[in-house]
PDB file of C-alpha atoms in Angstrom:
ATOM      1  CA  MET A   1       0.000   0.000   0.000  1.00 39.00           C
ATOM      2  CA  SER A   2       1.056   3.581  -0.590  1.00 41.00           C
ATOM      3  CA  ALA A   3       2.560   5.415   2.327  1.00 41.00           C
ATOM      4  CA  VAL A   4       0.530   8.442   1.282  1.00 51.00           C
ATOM      5  CA  ALA A   5      -2.505   8.990   3.484  1.00 57.00           C
ATOM      6  CA  VAL A   6      -3.383   5.344   4.144  1.00 67.00           C
ATOM      7  CA  PHE A   7      -3.835   4.373   7.769  1.00 61.00           C
ATOM      8  CA  THR A   8      -5.702   2.000  10.008  1.00 62.00           C
ATOM      9  CA  LEU A   9      -9.083   3.215  11.118  1.00 59.00           C
ATOM     10  CA  ALA A  10      -7.755   3.816  14.627  1.00 52.00           C
ATOM     11  CA  ASN A  11      -5.610   6.601  13.184  1.00 54.00           C
ATOM     12  CA  SER A  12      -8.470   8.221  11.288  1.00 58.00           C
ATOM     13  CA  THR A  13      -9.643  11.700  12.273  1.00 54.00           C
ATOM     14  CA  VAL A  14     -12.553  10.125  14.128  1.00 51.00           C
ATOM     15  CA  ALA A  15     -11.954   6.471  14.926  1.00 52.00           C
ATOM     16  CA  LEU A  16     -15.279   5.981  16.681  1.00 52.00           C
ATOM     17  CA  ALA A  17     -18.497   7.869  16.150  1.00 62.00           C
ATOM     18  CA  ASP A  18     -22.070   7.459  17.337  1.00 80.00           C
ATOM     19  CA  LEU A  19     -23.600   7.658  13.886  1.00 93.00           C
ATOM     20  CA  GLU A  20     -27.346   7.829  13.309  1.00 94.00           C
ATOM     21  CA  ASN A  21     -29.307   7.560  10.075  1.00 95.00           C
ATOM     22  CA  VAL A  22     -30.347  11.073   9.064  1.00 97.00           C
ATOM     23  CA  PHE A  23     -31.322  10.390   5.445  1.00 97.00           C
ATOM     24  CA  PRO A  24     -31.423   7.249   3.277  1.00 96.00           C
ATOM     25  CA  HIS A  25     -27.837   5.914   3.046  1.00 96.00           C
ATOM     26  CA  VAL A  26     -26.490   8.915   5.018  1.00 97.00           C
ATOM     27  CA  ARG A  27     -25.413   8.872   8.683  1.00 97.00           C
ATOM     28  CA  ALA A  28     -24.186  11.615  10.980  1.00 97.00           C
ATOM     29  CA  ASP A  29     -22.871  12.242  14.467  1.00 96.00           C
ATOM     30  CA  VAL A  30     -23.669  15.893  15.127  1.00 95.00           C
ATOM     31  CA  ASP A  31     -21.593  16.102  18.321  1.00 94.00           C
ATOM     32  CA  ALA A  32     -18.512  14.516  16.748  1.00 94.00           C
ATOM     33  CA  LYS A  33     -19.098  16.420  13.477  1.00 95.00           C
ATOM     34  CA  VAL A  34     -18.983  13.345  11.248  1.00 96.00           C
ATOM     35  CA  VAL A  35     -20.987  12.477   8.129  1.00 97.00           C
ATOM     36  CA  GLU A  36     -20.742   9.079   6.466  1.00 97.00           C
ATOM     37  CA  PHE A  37     -22.417   7.416   3.502  1.00 98.00           C
ATOM     38  CA  ASP A  38     -21.982   4.078   1.765  1.00 97.00           C
ATOM     39  CA  GLY A  39     -20.648   3.314  -1.679  1.00 98.00           C
ATOM     40  CA  ARG A  40     -18.525   0.934  -3.691  1.00 98.00           C
ATOM     41  CA  VAL A  41     -15.620   1.048  -6.144  1.00 98.00           C
ATOM     42  CA  PRO A  42     -17.133   1.100  -9.673  1.00 97.00           C
ATOM     43  CA  ILE A  43     -13.995   0.923 -11.847  1.00 95.00           C
ATOM     44  CA  VAL A  44     -11.913  -1.992 -13.103  1.00 93.00           C
ATOM     45  CA  LEU A  45      -8.149  -1.482 -12.957  1.00 88.00           C
ATOM     46  CA  THR A  46      -7.057  -4.862 -14.280  1.00 81.00           C
ATOM     47  CA  ASP A  47      -8.002  -4.438 -17.952  1.00 76.00           C
ATOM     48  CA  ALA A  48      -4.837  -4.737 -20.028  1.00 69.00           C
ATOM     49  CA  ASP A  49      -6.552  -2.962 -22.938  1.00 70.00           C
ATOM     50  CA  ALA A  50      -7.455   0.033 -20.750  1.00 65.00           C
ATOM     51  CA  PRO A  51      -4.803   0.247 -18.019  1.00 72.00           C
ATOM     52  CA  ASP A  52      -5.429   3.912 -17.163  1.00 86.00           C
ATOM     53  CA  VAL A  53      -8.758   4.991 -15.693  1.00 91.00           C
ATOM     54  CA  TYR A  54      -8.948   8.771 -16.001  1.00 94.00           C
ATOM     55  CA  LEU A  55     -10.773  10.443 -13.142  1.00 96.00           C
ATOM     56  CA  GLU A  56     -13.020  13.477 -13.131  1.00 95.00           C
ATOM     57  CA  VAL A  57     -15.006  12.640 -10.007  1.00 97.00           C
ATOM     58  CA  ILE A  58     -14.217  11.244  -6.558  1.00 98.00           C
ATOM     59  CA  VAL A  59     -17.806  10.199  -5.707  1.00 98.00           C
ATOM     60  CA  CYS A  60     -20.843  10.094  -8.001  1.00 98.00           C
ATOM     61  CA  THR A  61     -24.353   8.641  -7.967  1.00 98.00           C
ATOM     62  CA  PRO A  62     -25.501   5.678 -10.122  1.00 98.00           C
ATOM     63  CA  ASP A  63     -25.883   5.972 -13.887  1.00 97.00           C
ATOM     64  CA  THR A  64     -23.888   9.195 -14.101  1.00 97.00           C
ATOM     65  CA  LYS A  65     -20.058   9.172 -14.082  1.00 96.00           C
ATOM     66  CA  GLU A  66     -19.098   5.758 -12.699  1.00 96.00           C
ATOM     67  CA  HIS A  67     -16.537   5.207 -15.478  1.00 94.00           C
ATOM     68  CA  GLU A  68     -14.483   8.152 -14.181  1.00 95.00           C
ATOM     69  CA  ALA A  69     -15.141   8.017 -10.426  1.00 97.00           C
ATOM     70  CA  LEU A  70     -13.478   6.314  -7.458  1.00 98.00           C
ATOM     71  CA  VAL A  71     -16.746   5.616  -5.624  1.00 98.00           C
ATOM     72  CA  VAL A  72     -20.404   5.342  -6.606  1.00 98.00           C
ATOM     73  CA  THR A  73     -23.064   5.836  -3.919  1.00 98.00           C
ATOM     74  CA  PRO A  74     -26.864   5.622  -3.678  1.00 98.00           C
ATOM     75  CA  ALA A  75     -26.853   8.634  -1.339  1.00 98.00           C
ATOM     76  CA  LEU A  76     -28.409  11.771  -2.788  1.00 98.00           C
ATOM     77  CA  PRO A  77     -26.017  14.739  -2.933  1.00 98.00           C
ATOM     78  CA  SER A  78     -28.726  17.008  -1.500  1.00 98.00           C
ATOM     79  CA  HIS A  79     -29.008  14.687   1.519  1.00 98.00           C
ATOM     80  CA  VAL A  80     -25.246  14.780   2.051  1.00 98.00           C
ATOM     81  CA  HIS A  81     -25.429  18.574   1.775  1.00 98.00           C
ATOM     82  CA  ALA A  82     -28.130  18.660   4.471  1.00 98.00           C
ATOM     83  CA  ALA A  83     -26.080  16.352   6.713  1.00 98.00           C
ATOM     84  CA  LEU A  84     -23.055  18.652   6.386  1.00 98.00           C
ATOM     85  CA  LEU A  85     -25.283  21.534   7.476  1.00 98.00           C
ATOM     86  CA  LEU A  86     -26.322  19.458  10.498  1.00 97.00           C
ATOM     87  CA  ILE A  87     -22.700  19.200  11.653  1.00 97.00           C
ATOM     88  CA  GLY A  88     -22.199  22.936  11.280  1.00 97.00           C
ATOM     89  CA  LEU A  89     -20.454  23.332   7.952  1.00 98.00           C
ATOM     90  CA  GLU A  90     -21.224  26.306   5.716  1.00 98.00           C
ATOM     91  CA  PRO A  91     -21.443  25.915   1.923  1.00 98.00           C
ATOM     92  CA  GLY A  92     -20.060  28.355  -0.603  1.00 97.00           C
ATOM     93  CA  GLU A  93     -20.181  28.097  -4.389  1.00 96.00           C
ATOM     94  CA  PRO A  94     -18.756  25.649  -6.955  1.00 95.00           C
ATOM     95  CA  GLY A  95     -15.876  26.696  -9.155  1.00 93.00           C
ATOM     96  CA  SER A  96     -16.675  28.621 -12.310  1.00 88.00           C
ATOM     97  CA  TRP A  97     -15.260  30.632 -15.203  1.00 83.00           C
ATOM     98  CA  THR A  98     -15.926  34.120 -16.515  1.00 85.00           C
ATOM     99  CA  PHE A  99     -14.830  35.554 -19.843  1.00 76.00           C
ATOM    100  CA  VAL A 100     -12.753  38.714 -19.464  1.00 79.00           C
ATOM    101  CA  GLY A 101     -12.202  40.996 -22.429  1.00 71.00           C
ATOM    102  CA  GLU A 102     -13.654  40.885 -25.921  1.00 74.00           C
ATOM    103  CA  GLY A 103     -13.246  38.532 -28.872  1.00 67.00           C
ATOM    104  CA  LEU A 104      -9.744  37.246 -29.509  1.00 68.00           C
ATOM    105  CA  GLU A 105      -8.383  39.633 -26.909  1.00 72.00           C
ATOM    106  CA  GLY A 106     -10.359  38.004 -24.117  1.00 70.00           C
ATOM    107  CA  GLU A 107      -9.662  34.989 -21.957  1.00 77.00           C
ATOM    108  CA  TRP A 108     -11.458  32.721 -19.529  1.00 72.00           C
ATOM    109  CA  MET A 109     -10.712  33.368 -15.874  1.00 83.00           C
ATOM    110  CA  ALA A 110     -11.133  30.516 -13.382  1.00 85.00           C
ATOM    111  CA  HIS A 111     -12.748  31.064  -9.992  1.00 91.00           C
ATOM    112  CA  ASP A 112     -11.967  28.392  -7.388  1.00 94.00           C
ATOM    113  CA  PRO A 113     -14.814  27.011  -5.264  1.00 96.00           C
ATOM    114  CA  THR A 114     -15.634  28.564  -1.922  1.00 97.00           C
ATOM    115  CA  GLY A 115     -17.034  27.114   1.301  1.00 98.00           C
ATOM    116  CA  ASP A 116     -15.832  25.388   4.449  1.00 98.00           C
ATOM    117  CA  SER A 117     -12.964  22.919   4.121  1.00 98.00           C
ATOM    118  CA  VAL A 118     -13.808  19.227   4.394  1.00 98.00           C
ATOM    119  CA  ARG A 119     -11.619  16.197   4.975  1.00 97.00           C
ATOM    120  CA  VAL A 120     -12.605  13.232   2.787  1.00 98.00           C
ATOM    121  CA  GLU A 121     -11.754   9.697   3.908  1.00 97.00           C
ATOM    122  CA  LEU A 122     -12.483   6.443   2.094  1.00 97.00           C
ATOM    123  CA  ILE A 123     -12.907   3.573   4.560  1.00 96.00           C
ATOM    124  CA  TYR A 124     -12.643   0.013   3.301  1.00 96.00           C
ATOM    125  CA  THR A 125     -11.425  -3.465   4.241  1.00 94.00           C
ATOM    126  CA  ASP A 126      -8.334  -4.839   2.527  1.00 90.00           C
ATOM    127  CA  GLU A 127      -7.745  -8.399   1.341  1.00 88.00           C
ATOM    128  CA  GLU A 128      -6.378  -9.377   4.769  1.00 90.00           C
ATOM    129  CA  GLY A 129      -9.498  -8.170   6.555  1.00 91.00           C
ATOM    130  CA  VAL A 130      -7.919  -5.004   7.977  1.00 92.00           C
ATOM    131  CA  GLU A 131     -10.145  -1.926   8.008  1.00 93.00           C
ATOM    132  CA  LEU A 132      -8.282   1.041   6.532  1.00 94.00           C
ATOM    133  CA  ALA A 133      -8.961   4.698   5.874  1.00 95.00           C
ATOM    134  CA  ALA A 134      -7.453   6.499   2.893  1.00 96.00           C
ATOM    135  CA  THR A 135      -7.724  10.020   1.612  1.00 96.00           C
ATOM    136  CA  PRO A 136      -8.336  10.320  -2.155  1.00 97.00           C
ATOM    137  CA  SER A 137      -4.651  11.177  -2.526  1.00 96.00           C
ATOM    138  CA  ALA A 138      -3.772   7.549  -1.894  1.00 96.00           C
ATOM    139  CA  TRP A 139      -5.937   6.304  -4.766  1.00 97.00           C
ATOM    140  CA  VAL A 140      -5.168   8.989  -7.364  1.00 97.00           C
ATOM    141  CA  ARG A 141      -1.898   9.658  -9.176  1.00 95.00           C
ATOM    142  CA  HIS A 142      -0.577  11.791 -12.022  1.00 95.00           C
ATOM    143  CA  MET A 143      -0.523   9.723 -15.196  1.00 91.00           C
ATOM    144  CA  VAL A 144       2.948  10.969 -16.234  1.00 92.00           C
ATOM    145  CA  THR A 145       4.876  11.617 -13.029  1.00 94.00           C
ATOM    146  CA  HIS A 146       2.979   9.041 -10.881  1.00 93.00           C
ATOM    147  CA  GLU A 147       2.955  11.613  -8.091  1.00 95.00           C
ATOM    148  CA  PRO A 148      -0.129  11.341  -5.848  1.00 96.00           C
ATOM    149  CA  LEU A 149      -2.933  13.846  -5.906  1.00 96.00           C
ATOM    150  CA  PRO A 150      -2.005  16.516  -3.320  1.00 95.00           C
ATOM    151  CA  ASP A 151      -3.377  15.485   0.062  1.00 95.00           C
ATOM    152  CA  GLU A 152      -5.451  18.596   0.682  1.00 95.00           C
ATOM    153  CA  PRO A 153      -8.892  19.334   2.127  1.00 97.00           C
ATOM    154  CA  PHE A 154     -11.846  19.531  -0.232  1.00 98.00           C
ATOM    155  CA  THR A 155     -14.372  22.383  -0.236  1.00 98.00           C
ATOM    156  CA  PHE A 156     -18.065  22.325   0.715  1.00 98.00           C
ATOM    157  CA  ALA A 157     -19.152  24.135  -2.446  1.00 98.00           C
ATOM    158  CA  GLY A 158     -22.808  23.258  -1.938  1.00 97.00           C
ATOM    159  CA  SER A 159     -23.796  22.784  -5.619  1.00 97.00           C
ATOM    160  CA  LYS A 160     -26.646  25.137  -6.620  1.00 95.00           C
ATOM    161  CA  MET A 161     -30.371  25.225  -7.297  1.00 93.00           C
ATOM    162  CA  ILE A 162     -31.320  25.333 -10.976  1.00 90.00           C
ATOM    163  CA  ASP A 163     -34.503  25.270 -13.028  1.00 84.00           C
ATOM    164  CA  ARG A 164     -34.395  22.298 -15.395  1.00 72.00           C
ATOM    165  CA  GLY A 165     -37.821  23.093 -16.779  1.00 72.00           C
ATOM    166  CA  PHE A 166     -39.664  20.438 -14.807  1.00 70.00           C
ATOM    167  CA  GLY A 167     -41.862  22.701 -12.732  1.00 70.00           C
ATOM    168  CA  GLY A 168     -39.463  24.117 -10.181  1.00 81.00           C
ATOM    169  CA  GLU A 169     -35.904  24.338  -8.991  1.00 88.00           C
ATOM    170  CA  LEU A 170     -33.811  21.234  -8.378  1.00 92.00           C
ATOM    171  CA  TYR A 171     -30.543  20.638  -6.558  1.00 96.00           C
ATOM    172  CA  ASP A 172     -28.060  20.478  -9.435  1.00 96.00           C
ATOM    173  CA  ALA A 173     -25.824  17.702  -8.088  1.00 97.00           C
ATOM    174  CA  ASP A 174     -28.852  15.412  -7.738  1.00 97.00           C
ATOM    175  CA  GLY A 175     -29.193  15.643 -11.515  1.00 94.00           C
ATOM    176  CA  THR A 176     -25.539  15.544 -12.568  1.00 96.00           C
ATOM    177  CA  GLY A 177     -24.527  12.985  -9.947  1.00 97.00           C
ATOM    178  CA  VAL A 178     -21.342  14.856  -8.979  1.00 98.00           C
ATOM    179  CA  LEU A 179     -21.294  14.522  -5.193  1.00 98.00           C
ATOM    180  CA  ILE A 180     -17.529  14.937  -4.642  1.00 98.00           C
ATOM    181  CA  GLY A 181     -15.825  16.403  -7.667  1.00 97.00           C
ATOM    182  CA  LEU A 182     -12.265  16.444  -8.948  1.00 96.00           C
ATOM    183  CA  ALA A 183     -12.705  18.301 -12.220  1.00 94.00           C
ATOM    184  CA  THR A 184     -14.951  21.354 -12.018  1.00 94.00           C
ATOM    185  CA  PHE A 185     -18.426  20.736 -13.417  1.00 94.00           C
ATOM    186  CA  GLY A 186     -19.988  23.594 -11.463  1.00 94.00           C
ATOM    187  CA  SER A 187     -22.569  21.349  -9.818  1.00 96.00           C
ATOM    188  CA  GLU A 188     -20.551  19.464  -7.199  1.00 97.00           C
ATOM    189  CA  THR A 189     -21.601  19.352  -3.549  1.00 98.00           C
ATOM    190  CA  VAL A 190     -18.009  18.897  -2.344  1.00 98.00           C
ATOM    191  CA  ALA A 191     -15.292  20.166  -4.671  1.00 98.00           C
ATOM    192  CA  TRP A 192     -11.575  19.830  -5.238  1.00 97.00           C
ATOM    193  CA  PRO A 193     -10.221  23.222  -4.040  1.00 96.00           C
ATOM    194  CA  ARG A 194      -8.718  24.235  -7.393  1.00 93.00           C
ATOM    195  CA  THR A 195     -10.654  24.700 -10.601  1.00 92.00           C
ATOM    196  CA  PHE A 196      -9.853  22.731 -13.726  1.00 87.00           C
ATOM    197  CA  SER A 197     -12.027  21.889 -16.701  1.00 84.00           C
ATOM    198  CA  PRO A 198     -13.348  18.415 -17.583  1.00 83.00           C
ATOM    199  CA  ASP A 199     -13.027  19.482 -21.228  1.00 78.00           C
ATOM    200  CA  SER A 200      -9.831  17.877 -22.538  1.00 69.00           C
ATOM    201  CA  ALA A 201      -9.484  20.666 -25.105  1.00 60.00           C
ATOM    202  CA  THR A 202      -9.134  23.131 -22.215  1.00 68.00           C
ATOM    203  CA  ASP A 203      -7.277  21.122 -19.571  1.00 69.00           C
ATOM    204  CA  GLU A 204      -5.533  17.905 -20.551  1.00 78.00           C
ATOM    205  CA  PRO A 205      -6.622  15.073 -18.218  1.00 81.00           C
ATOM    206  CA  VAL A 206      -3.778  13.977 -15.976  1.00 90.00           C
ATOM    207  CA  TRP A 207      -5.327  12.257 -12.934  1.00 94.00           C
ATOM    208  CA  VAL A 208      -5.845   8.490 -13.012  1.00 95.00           C
ATOM    209  CA  ALA A 209      -6.766   5.836 -10.480  1.00 96.00           C
ATOM    210  CA  ASN A 210      -3.696   4.241  -8.915  1.00 95.00           C
ATOM    211  CA  PRO A 211      -3.943   0.500  -9.645  1.00 93.00           C
ATOM    212  CA  ALA A 212      -1.506  -0.320  -6.843  1.00 92.00           C
ATOM    213  CA  THR A 213      -3.697   1.180  -4.135  1.00 94.00           C
ATOM    214  CA  THR A 214      -7.289   1.470  -5.365  1.00 95.00           C
ATOM    215  CA  PRO A 215      -9.321  -1.512  -4.096  1.00 95.00           C
ATOM    216  CA  PRO A 216     -10.870  -3.960  -6.594  1.00 94.00           C
ATOM    217  CA  VAL A 217     -14.150  -3.229  -8.327  1.00 95.00           C
ATOM    218  CA  ASP A 218     -17.247  -3.580  -6.089  1.00 97.00           C
ATOM    219  CA  THR A 219     -15.238  -3.186  -2.864  1.00 97.00           C
ATOM    220  CA  PRO A 220     -17.591  -1.596  -0.290  1.00 97.00           C
ATOM    221  CA  VAL A 221     -16.499   1.880   0.789  1.00 97.00           C
ATOM    222  CA  ARG A 222     -17.704   4.193   3.549  1.00 97.00           C
ATOM    223  CA  VAL A 223     -17.095   7.808   2.647  1.00 98.00           C
ATOM    224  CA  ARG A 224     -16.441   9.931   5.732  1.00 97.00           C
ATOM    225  CA  LEU A 225     -16.604  13.736   5.756  1.00 98.00           C
ATOM    226  CA  THR A 226     -15.341  15.832   8.670  1.00 97.00           C
ATOM    227  CA  PRO A 227     -14.316  19.472   9.200  1.00 97.00           C
ATOM    228  CA  VAL A 228     -10.590  19.944   8.809  1.00 94.00           C
ATOM    229  CA  ASP A 229     -10.370  21.764  12.132  1.00 77.00           C
ATOM    230  CA  GLN A 230     -10.827  18.360  13.824  1.00 47.00           C
ATOM    231  CA  ASP A 231      -7.307  17.353  12.745  1.00 44.00           C
TER     232      ASP A 231
END
């Protein structure tokens, strides 16, 4: 296993928590400031014809972006958002771009997401039956340098409410499925703290799942979210 951000559960930010169901598939301990939800690994990393799995999402919902995500979960992003509010976190806004200037003289300016910082942990059981906790850094590496994703807090961006033309506003991440983003789609509930485009013509994809550390497909995963000030 990688030495980067992989540890036994006893060394996690919150080893024990009195979690209660607050929404379908979502649990929280308000006093300990912990939110957890269940998922599984949806990607196959043993295909010789497709050895690199490019990632744009850390956690998504079913039938959305499983082919480019570390974890898929049945939990609704809006429910996870509400649970993060329960433990006292404040949302901001997802990352975005604005065009500055005119015509060929202009350029797109990136705006990083805002909101409270969140620690993301992926809890799973290895092949020897040991329960481990990993940050996404341990499962993601640069496709060229093989350096891990920087082990940094994520951001409670809070997605946004949009009108999809179905008779009222909807929580955007419930539609797009981007619960914890890596690339910036502008709809993510929890976002990577720096903006980069999922459009390969704008930003070349460089982050892939690390086959040496990412658990096998269908491995159960508990995703744990906590405020970084608990560290």
